[in-house]
mmCIF file of C-alpha atoms and ligand atoms in Angstrom:
data_model
loop_
_atom_site.group_PDB
_atom_site.id
_atom_site.type_symbol
_atom_site.label_atom_id
_atom_site.label_comp_id
_atom_site.label_asym_id
_atom_site.label_seq_id
_atom_site.Cartn_x
_atom_site.Cartn_y
_atom_site.Cartn_z
ATOM 1 C CA MET F 1 -14.892 -4.837 19.631
ATOM 2 C CA LYS F 2 -16.600 -6.845 16.887
ATOM 3 C CA LYS F 3 -15.464 -6.332 13.279
ATOM 4 C CA LYS F 4 -16.434 -7.881 9.935
ATOM 5 C CA ILE F 5 -13.468 -8.370 7.590
ATOM 6 C CA ALA F 6 -13.781 -9.314 3.904
ATOM 7 C CA VAL F 7 -10.819 -11.585 3.181
ATOM 8 C CA LEU F 8 -9.705 -11.857 -0.461
ATOM 9 C CA PRO F 9 -6.771 -14.320 -0.696
ATOM 10 C CA GLY F 10 -6.594 -14.278 -4.524
ATOM 11 C CA ASP F 11 -4.026 -16.258 -6.509
ATOM 12 C CA GLY F 12 -0.490 -17.674 -6.275
ATOM 13 C CA ILE F 13 0.991 -17.059 -2.822
ATOM 14 C CA GLY F 14 -2.130 -15.003 -1.871
ATOM 15 C CA PRO F 15 -3.834 -17.790 0.154
ATOM 16 C CA GLU F 16 -0.530 -18.679 1.925
ATOM 17 C CA ILE F 17 0.293 -15.152 3.117
ATOM 18 C CA ILE F 18 -3.329 -14.338 3.985
ATOM 19 C CA ALA F 19 -3.520 -17.425 6.243
ATOM 20 C CA GLU F 20 -0.612 -16.022 8.280
ATOM 21 C CA ALA F 21 -2.177 -12.550 8.526
ATOM 22 C CA VAL F 22 -5.428 -14.128 9.743
ATOM 23 C CA LYS F 23 -3.405 -16.163 12.274
ATOM 24 C CA THR F 24 -1.955 -12.873 13.590
ATOM 25 C CA LEU F 25 -5.387 -11.207 13.730
ATOM 26 C CA ASP F 26 -6.795 -14.219 15.598
ATOM 27 C CA LYS F 27 -4.049 -13.868 18.199
ATOM 28 C CA ILE F 28 -4.800 -10.144 18.549
ATOM 29 C CA ALA F 29 -8.499 -10.932 18.954
ATOM 30 C CA ARG F 30 -7.738 -13.417 21.760
ATOM 31 C CA SER F 31 -5.207 -11.169 23.522
ATOM 32 C CA TYR F 32 -7.266 -7.971 23.338
ATOM 33 C CA ASN F 33 -10.748 -9.443 23.621
ATOM 34 C CA HIS F 34 -11.998 -8.557 20.130
ATOM 35 C CA SER F 35 -14.065 -10.634 17.735
ATOM 36 C CA PHE F 36 -13.115 -10.667 14.030
ATOM 37 C CA ASP F 37 -15.569 -12.241 11.610
ATOM 38 C CA TYR F 38 -13.944 -13.254 8.275
ATOM 39 C CA ILE F 39 -15.963 -13.519 5.080
ATOM 40 C CA TYR F 40 -13.920 -15.056 2.263
ATOM 41 C CA VAL F 41 -14.365 -13.745 -1.286
ATOM 42 C CA ASP F 42 -12.786 -15.089 -4.508
ATOM 43 C CA ILE F 43 -10.877 -12.474 -6.495
ATOM 44 C CA GLY F 44 -8.660 -12.546 -9.595
ATOM 45 C CA GLY F 45 -7.818 -15.731 -11.486
ATOM 46 C CA CYS F 46 -9.546 -18.097 -9.053
ATOM 47 C CA SER F 47 -12.780 -16.136 -9.522
ATOM 48 C CA ILE F 48 -12.384 -16.139 -13.325
ATOM 49 C CA ASP F 49 -12.042 -19.947 -13.191
ATOM 50 C CA LYS F 50 -15.171 -20.354 -11.045
ATOM 51 C CA TYR F 51 -17.455 -17.568 -12.245
ATOM 52 C CA GLY F 52 -15.976 -16.169 -15.474
ATOM 53 C CA VAL F 53 -15.358 -12.742 -13.871
ATOM 54 C CA PRO F 54 -12.505 -11.513 -11.617
ATOM 55 C CA ILE F 55 -14.973 -10.578 -8.857
ATOM 56 C CA THR F 56 -18.705 -11.248 -8.649
ATOM 57 C CA ASP F 57 -21.328 -8.644 -7.711
ATOM 58 C CA GLU F 58 -21.974 -10.636 -4.561
ATOM 59 C CA GLY F 59 -18.255 -10.531 -3.687
ATOM 60 C CA MET F 60 -18.200 -6.766 -4.261
ATOM 61 C CA ASN F 61 -21.241 -6.304 -2.000
ATOM 62 C CA ILE F 62 -19.524 -8.273 0.763
ATOM 63 C CA CYS F 63 -16.536 -5.883 0.499
ATOM 64 C CA LYS F 64 -18.816 -2.826 0.596
ATOM 65 C CA ASN F 65 -20.668 -4.101 3.645
ATOM 66 C CA SER F 66 -17.602 -5.058 5.676
ATOM 67 C CA ASP F 67 -15.614 -2.996 8.155
ATOM 68 C CA SER F 68 -12.521 -3.515 6.038
ATOM 69 C CA VAL F 69 -10.963 -5.610 3.270
ATOM 70 C CA LEU F 70 -7.785 -7.714 3.488
ATOM 71 C CA LEU F 71 -6.302 -8.742 0.139
ATOM 72 C CA GLY F 72 -3.507 -11.164 -0.847
ATOM 73 C CA ALA F 73 -2.580 -10.803 -4.530
ATOM 74 C CA VAL F 74 -4.126 -11.531 -7.907
ATOM 75 C CA GLY F 75 -2.957 -12.820 -11.282
ATOM 76 C CA GLY F 76 -0.522 -15.297 -12.729
ATOM 77 C CA PRO F 77 0.557 -16.773 -16.064
ATOM 78 C CA LYS F 78 -2.600 -18.893 -16.342
ATOM 79 C CA TRP F 79 -4.701 -15.745 -16.815
ATOM 80 C CA ASP F 80 -2.230 -13.633 -18.815
ATOM 81 C CA ASN F 81 -4.196 -14.087 -22.029
ATOM 82 C CA VAL F 82 -7.787 -13.692 -20.855
ATOM 83 C CA ALA F 83 -9.915 -10.950 -22.453
ATOM 84 C CA PRO F 84 -8.820 -7.457 -21.273
ATOM 85 C CA GLN F 85 -12.206 -6.698 -19.658
ATOM 86 C CA ILE F 86 -11.936 -9.681 -17.281
ATOM 87 C CA ARG F 87 -8.221 -9.525 -16.427
ATOM 88 C CA PRO F 88 -7.499 -10.335 -12.735
ATOM 89 C CA GLU F 89 -6.285 -6.798 -11.910
ATOM 90 C CA LYS F 90 -9.599 -5.340 -13.222
ATOM 91 C CA ALA F 91 -11.076 -6.594 -9.955
ATOM 92 C CA LEU F 92 -8.614 -4.496 -7.935
ATOM 93 C CA LEU F 93 -9.474 -1.335 -9.866
ATOM 94 C CA ALA F 94 -13.183 -2.166 -9.462
ATOM 95 C CA VAL F 95 -12.881 -2.564 -5.668
ATOM 96 C CA ARG F 96 -10.892 0.708 -5.385
ATOM 97 C CA LYS F 97 -13.537 2.509 -7.420
ATOM 98 C CA GLU F 98 -16.636 0.956 -5.789
ATOM 99 C CA LEU F 99 -15.289 1.599 -2.293
ATOM 100 C CA SER F 100 -14.021 5.115 -3.253
ATOM 101 C CA LEU F 101 -10.527 4.280 -2.015
ATOM 102 C CA PHE F 102 -8.863 7.553 -3.003
ATOM 103 C CA ALA F 103 -5.863 7.497 -0.650
ATOM 104 C CA ASN F 104 -3.071 4.953 -0.932
ATOM 105 C CA LEU F 105 -0.641 4.834 1.986
ATOM 106 C CA ARG F 106 2.633 3.029 1.427
ATOM 107 C CA PRO F 107 4.969 2.984 4.381
ATOM 108 C CA THR F 108 8.585 2.365 3.389
ATOM 109 C CA LYS F 109 10.480 1.022 6.339
ATOM 110 C CA LEU F 110 13.931 -0.465 6.322
ATOM 111 C CA PHE F 111 14.197 -2.661 9.397
ATOM 112 C CA LEU F 112 17.690 -2.166 10.815
ATOM 113 C CA GLN F 113 18.106 -5.949 11.061
ATOM 114 C CA LEU F 114 17.866 -6.034 7.241
ATOM 115 C CA ALA F 115 20.064 -2.997 6.482
ATOM 116 C CA ASP F 116 22.384 -5.185 4.381
ATOM 117 C CA ALA F 117 19.463 -5.981 2.064
ATOM 118 C CA SER F 118 19.144 -2.328 0.961
ATOM 119 C CA PRO F 119 20.865 -1.500 -2.324
ATOM 120 C CA LEU F 120 22.033 1.764 -0.697
ATOM 121 C CA LYS F 121 25.243 2.128 1.304
ATOM 122 C CA THR F 122 24.937 1.918 5.104
ATOM 123 C CA GLU F 123 26.058 5.548 5.517
ATOM 124 C CA ILE F 124 23.082 6.690 3.391
ATOM 125 C CA VAL F 125 20.535 4.384 4.996
ATOM 126 C CA GLY F 126 21.728 5.744 8.351
ATOM 127 C CA ASN F 127 19.472 4.720 11.192
ATOM 128 C CA GLY F 128 16.962 3.028 8.930
ATOM 129 C CA ILE F 129 14.467 4.430 6.440
ATOM 130 C CA ASP F 130 10.987 5.179 7.754
ATOM 131 C CA LEU F 131 8.733 7.188 5.463
ATOM 132 C CA VAL F 132 5.184 7.047 4.105
ATOM 133 C CA ILE F 133 4.069 7.945 0.606
ATOM 134 C CA VAL F 134 0.458 9.129 0.397
ATOM 135 C CA ARG F 135 -0.634 8.655 -3.201
ATOM 136 C CA GLU F 136 -3.888 9.975 -4.696
ATOM 137 C CA LEU F 137 -5.499 6.885 -6.201
ATOM 138 C CA THR F 138 -8.702 7.691 -8.079
ATOM 139 C CA GLY F 139 -7.907 10.841 -10.078
ATOM 140 C CA GLY F 140 -5.369 12.291 -12.481
ATOM 141 C CA VAL F 141 -4.144 10.936 -15.774
ATOM 142 C CA TYR F 142 -5.103 7.292 -15.048
ATOM 143 C CA PHE F 143 -8.764 8.306 -14.931
ATOM 144 C CA GLY F 144 -8.826 11.266 -17.354
ATOM 145 C CA GLU F 145 -10.132 11.209 -20.916
ATOM 146 C CA ARG F 146 -7.848 9.469 -23.416
ATOM 147 C CA ARG F 147 -7.908 9.103 -27.185
ATOM 148 C CA THR F 148 -5.792 8.217 -30.196
ATOM 149 C CA GLU F 149 -6.653 9.984 -33.442
ATOM 150 C CA GLU F 150 -5.162 10.621 -36.837
ATOM 151 C CA ILE F 151 -4.033 14.204 -37.381
ATOM 152 C CA ASN F 152 -2.197 15.284 -40.538
ATOM 153 C CA GLY F 153 -1.559 11.683 -41.557
ATOM 154 C CA GLU F 154 -0.088 10.437 -38.274
ATOM 155 C CA LEU F 155 -1.464 8.990 -35.066
ATOM 156 C CA VAL F 156 -1.618 11.343 -32.085
ATOM 157 C CA ALA F 157 -2.414 10.049 -28.587
ATOM 158 C CA THR F 158 -3.713 12.233 -25.760
ATOM 159 C CA ASP F 159 -4.201 11.501 -22.046
ATOM 160 C CA ILE F 160 -5.809 14.187 -19.919
ATOM 161 C CA MET F 161 -4.778 14.726 -16.273
ATOM 162 C CA PRO F 162 -7.690 16.392 -14.470
ATOM 163 C CA TYR F 163 -7.720 17.280 -10.755
ATOM 164 C CA SER F 164 -10.436 19.169 -8.919
ATOM 165 C CA GLU F 165 -9.949 21.265 -5.772
ATOM 166 C CA SER F 166 -12.022 18.814 -3.715
ATOM 167 C CA GLU F 167 -9.979 15.809 -4.892
ATOM 168 C CA ILE F 168 -6.751 17.569 -3.919
ATOM 169 C CA GLU F 169 -8.095 18.787 -0.620
ATOM 170 C CA ARG F 170 -9.276 15.349 0.577
ATOM 171 C CA ILE F 171 -5.933 13.656 -0.194
ATOM 172 C CA GLY F 172 -4.125 16.633 1.359
ATOM 173 C CA ARG F 173 -6.073 16.171 4.586
ATOM 174 C CA VAL F 174 -5.177 12.469 4.731
ATOM 175 C CA ALA F 175 -1.516 13.440 4.284
ATOM 176 C CA PHE F 176 -1.535 16.153 6.969
ATOM 177 C CA GLU F 177 -3.379 13.843 9.397
ATOM 178 C CA THR F 178 -0.857 11.068 8.662
ATOM 179 C CA ALA F 179 2.008 13.493 9.320
ATOM 180 C CA MET F 180 0.381 14.537 12.623
ATOM 181 C CA LYS F 181 0.440 10.878 13.749
ATOM 182 C CA ARG F 182 4.122 10.490 12.769
ATOM 183 C CA GLY F 183 7.046 12.908 12.601
ATOM 184 C CA ARG F 184 4.937 16.024 11.705
ATOM 185 C CA LYS F 185 6.873 16.637 8.511
ATOM 186 C CA LEU F 186 5.189 16.673 5.088
ATOM 187 C CA ALA F 187 6.633 17.184 1.611
ATOM 188 C CA SER F 188 4.177 17.696 -1.233
ATOM 189 C CA VAL F 189 5.514 16.444 -4.556
ATOM 190 C CA ASP F 190 4.469 18.144 -7.790
ATOM 191 C CA LYS F 191 5.655 19.545 -11.108
ATOM 192 C CA ALA F 192 4.400 23.083 -10.535
ATOM 193 C CA ASN F 193 7.057 24.572 -12.829
ATOM 194 C CA VAL F 194 5.216 22.968 -15.779
ATOM 195 C CA LEU F 195 1.752 21.600 -14.996
ATOM 196 C CA ASP F 196 -1.452 23.501 -14.189
ATOM 197 C CA THR F 197 -2.724 20.549 -12.150
ATOM 198 C CA SER F 198 0.418 20.847 -10.014
ATOM 199 C CA ARG F 199 -0.036 24.606 -9.554
ATOM 200 C CA LEU F 200 -3.590 24.007 -8.288
ATOM 201 C CA TRP F 201 -2.263 21.126 -6.141
ATOM 202 C CA ARG F 202 0.336 23.424 -4.563
ATOM 203 C CA LYS F 203 -2.169 26.233 -3.925
ATOM 204 C CA ILE F 204 -4.510 23.882 -2.054
ATOM 205 C CA MET F 205 -1.701 22.222 -0.088
ATOM 206 C CA HIS F 206 -0.516 25.683 1.024
ATOM 207 C CA ARG F 207 -4.048 26.559 2.117
ATOM 208 C CA LEU F 208 -4.256 23.316 4.119
ATOM 209 C CA SER F 209 -0.828 23.837 5.664
ATOM 210 C CA GLU F 210 -2.229 26.901 7.480
ATOM 211 C CA GLU F 211 -4.694 24.570 9.241
ATOM 212 C CA TYR F 212 -1.823 22.349 10.391
ATOM 213 C CA PRO F 213 0.766 24.736 11.886
ATOM 214 C CA ASP F 214 2.387 21.827 13.787
ATOM 215 C CA VAL F 215 3.329 20.111 10.546
ATOM 216 C CA SER F 216 6.553 21.278 8.940
ATOM 217 C CA TYR F 217 5.488 21.591 5.281
ATOM 218 C CA SER F 218 7.527 21.876 2.077
ATOM 219 C CA ASP F 219 7.040 21.624 -1.694
ATOM 220 C CA ILE F 220 9.359 19.510 -3.783
ATOM 221 C CA LEU F 221 9.460 18.880 -7.524
ATOM 222 C CA VAL F 222 8.937 15.282 -8.606
ATOM 223 C CA ASP F 223 12.246 14.985 -10.481
ATOM 224 C CA ASN F 224 14.150 16.221 -7.435
ATOM 225 C CA THR F 225 12.173 13.804 -5.223
ATOM 226 C CA ALA F 226 13.275 10.857 -7.388
ATOM 227 C CA MET F 227 16.863 11.960 -6.806
ATOM 228 C CA GLN F 228 16.523 12.718 -3.085
ATOM 229 C CA LEU F 229 14.971 9.294 -2.375
ATOM 230 C CA ILE F 230 18.278 7.743 -3.429
ATOM 231 C CA LYS F 231 20.617 10.478 -2.178
ATOM 232 C CA ASN F 232 19.130 11.139 1.254
ATOM 233 C CA PRO F 233 15.967 9.088 1.961
ATOM 234 C CA THR F 234 16.096 9.640 5.722
ATOM 235 C CA GLN F 235 15.170 13.337 5.255
ATOM 236 C CA PHE F 236 11.549 12.317 4.502
ATOM 237 C CA ASP F 237 8.696 11.552 6.892
ATOM 238 C CA VAL F 238 5.474 11.826 4.828
ATOM 239 C CA LEU F 239 5.288 12.549 1.087
ATOM 240 C CA VAL F 240 2.010 13.345 -0.667
ATOM 241 C CA THR F 241 1.534 13.289 -4.419
ATOM 242 C CA GLU F 242 -0.839 12.708 -7.320
ATOM 243 C CA ASN F 243 -1.644 9.324 -8.826
ATOM 244 C CA MET F 244 1.028 8.777 -11.504
ATOM 245 C CA PHE F 245 3.931 10.434 -9.624
ATOM 246 C CA GLY F 246 2.955 8.337 -6.593
ATOM 247 C CA ASP F 247 2.842 5.140 -8.614
ATOM 248 C CA ILE F 248 6.415 5.646 -9.793
ATOM 249 C CA LEU F 249 7.927 7.073 -6.584
ATOM 250 C CA SER F 250 6.391 4.422 -4.324
ATOM 251 C CA ASP F 251 7.947 1.634 -6.407
ATOM 252 C CA GLU F 252 11.291 3.435 -6.286
ATOM 253 C CA ALA F 253 11.008 3.855 -2.505
ATOM 254 C CA SER F 254 9.987 0.229 -1.947
ATOM 255 C CA MET F 255 13.241 -0.982 -3.463
ATOM 256 C CA LEU F 256 15.238 0.916 -0.807
ATOM 257 C CA THR F 257 14.184 -1.675 1.748
ATOM 258 C CA GLY F 258 15.599 -4.601 -0.185
ATOM 259 C CA SER F 259 12.653 -7.011 -0.175
ATOM 260 C CA ILE F 260 9.259 -6.490 -1.698
ATOM 261 C CA GLY F 261 7.924 -9.185 0.669
ATOM 262 C CA MET F 262 8.201 -6.801 3.654
ATOM 263 C CA MET F 263 6.043 -3.970 2.352
ATOM 264 C CA PRO F 264 2.423 -3.291 3.380
ATOM 265 C CA SER F 265 -0.094 -0.836 1.975
ATOM 266 C CA ALA F 266 -3.482 0.661 2.765
ATOM 267 C CA SER F 267 -6.060 2.184 0.455
ATOM 268 C CA LEU F 268 -8.478 4.402 2.338
ATOM 269 C CA SER F 269 -11.854 6.042 1.735
ATOM 270 C CA SER F 270 -13.212 9.125 3.465
ATOM 271 C CA GLY F 271 -14.810 6.863 6.109
ATOM 272 C CA THR F 272 -13.127 4.064 8.032
ATOM 273 C CA LEU F 273 -13.476 1.417 5.304
ATOM 274 C CA GLY F 274 -10.142 0.523 3.732
ATOM 275 C CA MET F 275 -8.438 -2.163 1.696
ATOM 276 C CA TYR F 276 -5.148 -3.533 3.020
ATOM 277 C CA GLU F 277 -2.666 -5.552 0.949
ATOM 278 C CA PRO F 278 1.042 -6.226 0.529
ATOM 279 C CA ILE F 279 2.566 -4.330 -2.394
ATOM 280 C CA HIS F 280 3.895 -7.445 -4.136
ATOM 281 C CA GLY F 281 2.116 -9.681 -6.632
ATOM 282 C CA SER F 282 1.113 -13.337 -6.580
ATOM 283 C CA ALA F 283 4.736 -14.594 -6.987
ATOM 284 C CA PRO F 284 3.857 -17.625 -9.155
ATOM 285 C CA ASP F 285 7.512 -18.775 -9.021
ATOM 286 C CA ILE F 286 7.235 -19.657 -5.313
ATOM 287 C CA ALA F 287 3.469 -20.314 -5.025
ATOM 288 C CA GLY F 288 2.515 -23.555 -3.247
ATOM 289 C CA LYS F 289 6.026 -23.974 -1.757
ATOM 290 C CA ASN F 290 5.309 -22.468 1.681
ATOM 291 C CA ALA F 291 8.280 -20.159 1.007
ATOM 292 C CA ALA F 292 6.648 -16.722 0.740
ATOM 293 C CA ASN F 293 7.408 -13.951 3.197
ATOM 294 C CA PRO F 294 4.104 -13.162 4.981
ATOM 295 C CA ILE F 295 5.425 -10.010 6.731
ATOM 296 C CA GLY F 296 4.098 -7.493 4.139
ATOM 297 C CA THR F 297 0.606 -8.958 4.581
ATOM 298 C CA ILE F 298 0.880 -9.146 8.375
ATOM 299 C CA LEU F 299 1.989 -5.475 8.465
ATOM 300 C CA SER F 300 -0.972 -4.657 6.175
ATOM 301 C CA ALA F 301 -3.240 -6.257 8.800
ATOM 302 C CA ALA F 302 -1.522 -4.019 11.397
ATOM 303 C CA MET F 303 -2.385 -0.983 9.232
ATOM 304 C CA MET F 304 -6.002 -2.213 9.171
ATOM 305 C CA LEU F 305 -6.043 -2.280 12.972
ATOM 306 C CA ARG F 306 -4.570 1.245 13.069
ATOM 307 C CA TYR F 307 -6.525 3.026 10.329
ATOM 308 C CA SER F 308 -9.877 1.211 10.004
ATOM 309 C CA PHE F 309 -10.422 -0.071 13.539
ATOM 310 C CA ASP F 310 -8.683 2.676 15.534
ATOM 311 C CA MET F 311 -6.703 0.095 17.523
ATOM 312 C CA PRO F 312 -3.234 1.706 17.730
ATOM 313 C CA GLY F 313 -2.096 -0.455 20.654
ATOM 314 C CA GLU F 314 -2.973 -3.647 18.787
ATOM 315 C CA ALA F 315 -1.239 -2.351 15.619
ATOM 316 C CA ASP F 316 1.893 -1.569 17.666
ATOM 317 C CA ALA F 317 1.768 -5.096 19.134
ATOM 318 C CA VAL F 318 1.805 -6.656 15.640
ATOM 319 C CA GLU F 319 4.668 -4.402 14.499
ATOM 320 C CA GLN F 320 6.672 -5.224 17.616
ATOM 321 C CA ALA F 321 6.012 -8.953 17.086
ATOM 322 C CA VAL F 322 7.464 -8.641 13.551
ATOM 323 C CA ASN F 323 10.444 -6.718 14.879
ATOM 324 C CA LYS F 324 11.103 -9.382 17.526
ATOM 325 C CA ALA F 325 10.918 -12.197 14.954
ATOM 326 C CA LEU F 326 13.637 -10.380 12.961
ATOM 327 C CA ASP F 327 15.651 -9.629 16.123
ATOM 328 C CA ASP F 328 15.517 -13.320 17.009
ATOM 329 C CA GLY F 329 17.037 -14.138 13.631
ATOM 330 C CA TYR F 330 14.063 -15.696 11.805
ATOM 331 C CA ARG F 331 14.184 -15.163 8.034
ATOM 332 C CA THR F 332 12.160 -16.365 5.041
ATOM 333 C CA GLY F 333 14.157 -17.137 1.883
ATOM 334 C CA ASP F 334 13.858 -13.640 0.349
ATOM 335 C CA ILE F 335 15.547 -11.962 3.364
ATOM 336 C CA MET F 336 17.829 -14.845 4.401
ATOM 337 C CA GLN F 337 21.289 -13.834 5.685
ATOM 338 C CA GLU F 338 24.207 -15.952 6.826
ATOM 339 C CA GLY F 339 23.917 -17.201 10.390
ATOM 340 C CA LYS F 340 20.131 -16.660 10.584
ATOM 341 C CA THR F 341 17.335 -19.229 10.870
ATOM 342 C CA LEU F 342 15.560 -20.029 7.591
ATOM 343 C CA VAL F 343 11.817 -20.483 8.153
ATOM 344 C CA SER F 344 8.802 -21.237 5.958
ATOM 345 C CA CYS F 345 5.824 -18.938 5.474
ATOM 346 C CA THR F 346 3.778 -20.777 8.128
ATOM 347 C CA GLU F 347 6.694 -20.892 10.586
ATOM 348 C CA MET F 348 7.219 -17.128 10.244
ATOM 349 C CA GLY F 349 3.474 -16.645 10.875
ATOM 350 C CA ASP F 350 3.681 -18.878 13.982
ATOM 351 C CA VAL F 351 6.698 -17.005 15.359
ATOM 352 C CA ILE F 352 5.008 -13.607 14.881
ATOM 353 C CA ALA F 353 1.670 -14.744 16.377
ATOM 354 C CA ASN F 354 3.505 -16.268 19.362
ATOM 355 C CA ASN F 355 5.351 -12.976 19.907
ATOM 356 C CA ILE F 356 1.997 -11.280 20.618
ATOM 357 C CA LEU F 357 1.327 -11.737 24.298
HETATM 358 P P1 NAD T 1 5.633 -10.371 -7.870
HETATM 359 O O1 NAD T 1 5.605 -9.275 -6.875
HETATM 360 O O2 NAD T 1 4.555 -11.379 -7.777
HETATM 361 O O3 NAD T 1 7.035 -11.132 -7.797
HETATM 362 C C1 NAD T 1 8.276 -10.493 -8.058
HETATM 363 C C2 NAD T 1 9.403 -11.294 -7.374
HETATM 364 O O4 NAD T 1 9.317 -11.074 -5.967
HETATM 365 C C3 NAD T 1 9.298 -12.793 -7.574
HETATM 366 O O5 NAD T 1 10.590 -13.343 -7.693
HETATM 367 C C4 NAD T 1 8.637 -13.300 -6.307
HETATM 368 O O6 NAD T 1 8.963 -14.626 -5.960
HETATM 369 C C5 NAD T 1 9.152 -12.298 -5.268
HETATM 370 N N1 NAD T 1 8.178 -12.100 -4.207
HETATM 371 C C6 NAD T 1 7.022 -11.392 -4.278
HETATM 372 N N2 NAD T 1 6.372 -11.452 -3.116
HETATM 373 C C7 NAD T 1 7.113 -12.204 -2.289
HETATM 374 C C8 NAD T 1 6.966 -12.623 -0.945
HETATM 375 N N3 NAD T 1 5.903 -12.282 -0.187
HETATM 376 N N4 NAD T 1 7.940 -13.404 -0.411
HETATM 377 C C9 NAD T 1 9.015 -13.745 -1.107
HETATM 378 N N5 NAD T 1 9.220 -13.372 -2.390
HETATM 379 C C10 NAD T 1 8.276 -12.611 -2.982
HETATM 380 O O7 NAD T 1 5.614 -9.667 -9.317
HETATM 381 P P2 NAD T 1 5.500 -10.326 -10.761
HETATM 382 O O8 NAD T 1 6.261 -11.604 -10.813
HETATM 383 O O9 NAD T 1 5.814 -9.229 -11.696
HETATM 384 O O10 NAD T 1 3.953 -10.643 -10.947
HETATM 385 C C11 NAD T 1 3.364 -11.920 -10.742
HETATM 386 C C12 NAD T 1 1.862 -11.814 -10.912
HETATM 387 O O11 NAD T 1 1.334 -10.966 -9.883
HETATM 388 C C13 NAD T 1 1.449 -11.187 -12.242
HETATM 389 O O12 NAD T 1 0.332 -11.879 -12.717
HETATM 390 C C14 NAD T 1 1.095 -9.755 -11.869
HETATM 391 O O13 NAD T 1 0.122 -9.228 -12.737
HETATM 392 C C15 NAD T 1 0.519 -9.944 -10.494
HETATM 393 N N6 NAD T 1 0.580 -8.751 -9.628
HETATM 394 C C16 NAD T 1 -0.439 -8.579 -8.766
HETATM 395 C C17 NAD T 1 -0.418 -7.520 -7.884
HETATM 396 C C18 NAD T 1 -1.553 -7.386 -6.900
HETATM 397 O O14 NAD T 1 -2.317 -8.315 -6.738
HETATM 398 N N7 NAD T 1 -1.681 -6.267 -6.221
HETATM 399 C C19 NAD T 1 0.662 -6.637 -7.863
HETATM 400 C C20 NAD T 1 1.726 -6.859 -8.744
HETATM 401 C C21 NAD T 1 1.686 -7.932 -9.619
#
């Protein structure tokens, strides 16, 4: 198969980790007889330096006309004080919006080899954590009307959280389909005891659940979910929730695995186009040192193979290659344990690519 991939390395460790993901994709292409065409686009601080904007119109068009987008990370202290309208992360929001990426999938997986890295006790982590949070990404309070006004002599701020039936239904479908491909268990997170948006959310999720009788469905309140993720995270398979709840819960869940460098993510549209990126930032403290963990980015590339290119066998091969690298004791600095082999970012990339036969 021939695929066109827009590659956006970005800033800080972005170019280092992206190089290793591309190395992995190249090995997949050779082993499985595919052809991946990479078109590099500047994004974030490096684009501000060159063009005065965090992404150019041309760069955006390349993303729109590709089969998928692979992103490193953007930002860093150099651009902390640029004008708000050209901040590096504005480019990320712009790509999400332009490509209508309404569904954010964040798998949270604790590799058993790294169980000691989890802040939770081994008896809670059990046989490893393996869940996915499906977060609605383009609606809710982050996109609703907002204002600050003076009422009776004091400032009053208002943020509106709108959700339409169609917005809820399309994210619900992504969640049910994701559950069908995994453990067939879905929990929908809301605050239906208080919010109207949550009551509508729940009504539509219930309607959808009738279309997916093979998925064991439940509702759970967001405050309880925050607690259960710490108390008993292995009970979850797929969680679906609105934008702000998902933002908070997915960060909480990511910490259960111990290292932010391990975590991939996918942002999907209603078609096959998606944007794939690790959840961490540009890590300016280790940039240029060849010390970053490339696994989150490599696993993001695996998600791209699975969700955008419909290549489940190839995605499995990448995930198994990562697992074998950990089994064989290779560790970057962030996940280093006594008795294991410390490797650089490029060495970890080499080991993983070589593990793909
Ligand atoms: P960060 O995720 O960049 O770093 C937090 C800590 O985790 C640092 O100590 C870093 O060294 C470590 N770390 C992160 N990724 C790692 C990896 N792959 N391997 C090993 N260690 C890793 O978060 P931050 O320091 O708060 O932010 C730095 C910059 O990144 C800021 O400018 C921020 O705005 C930006 N940022 C970008 C994104 C994105 O591009 N999606 C996300 C978050 C933050």
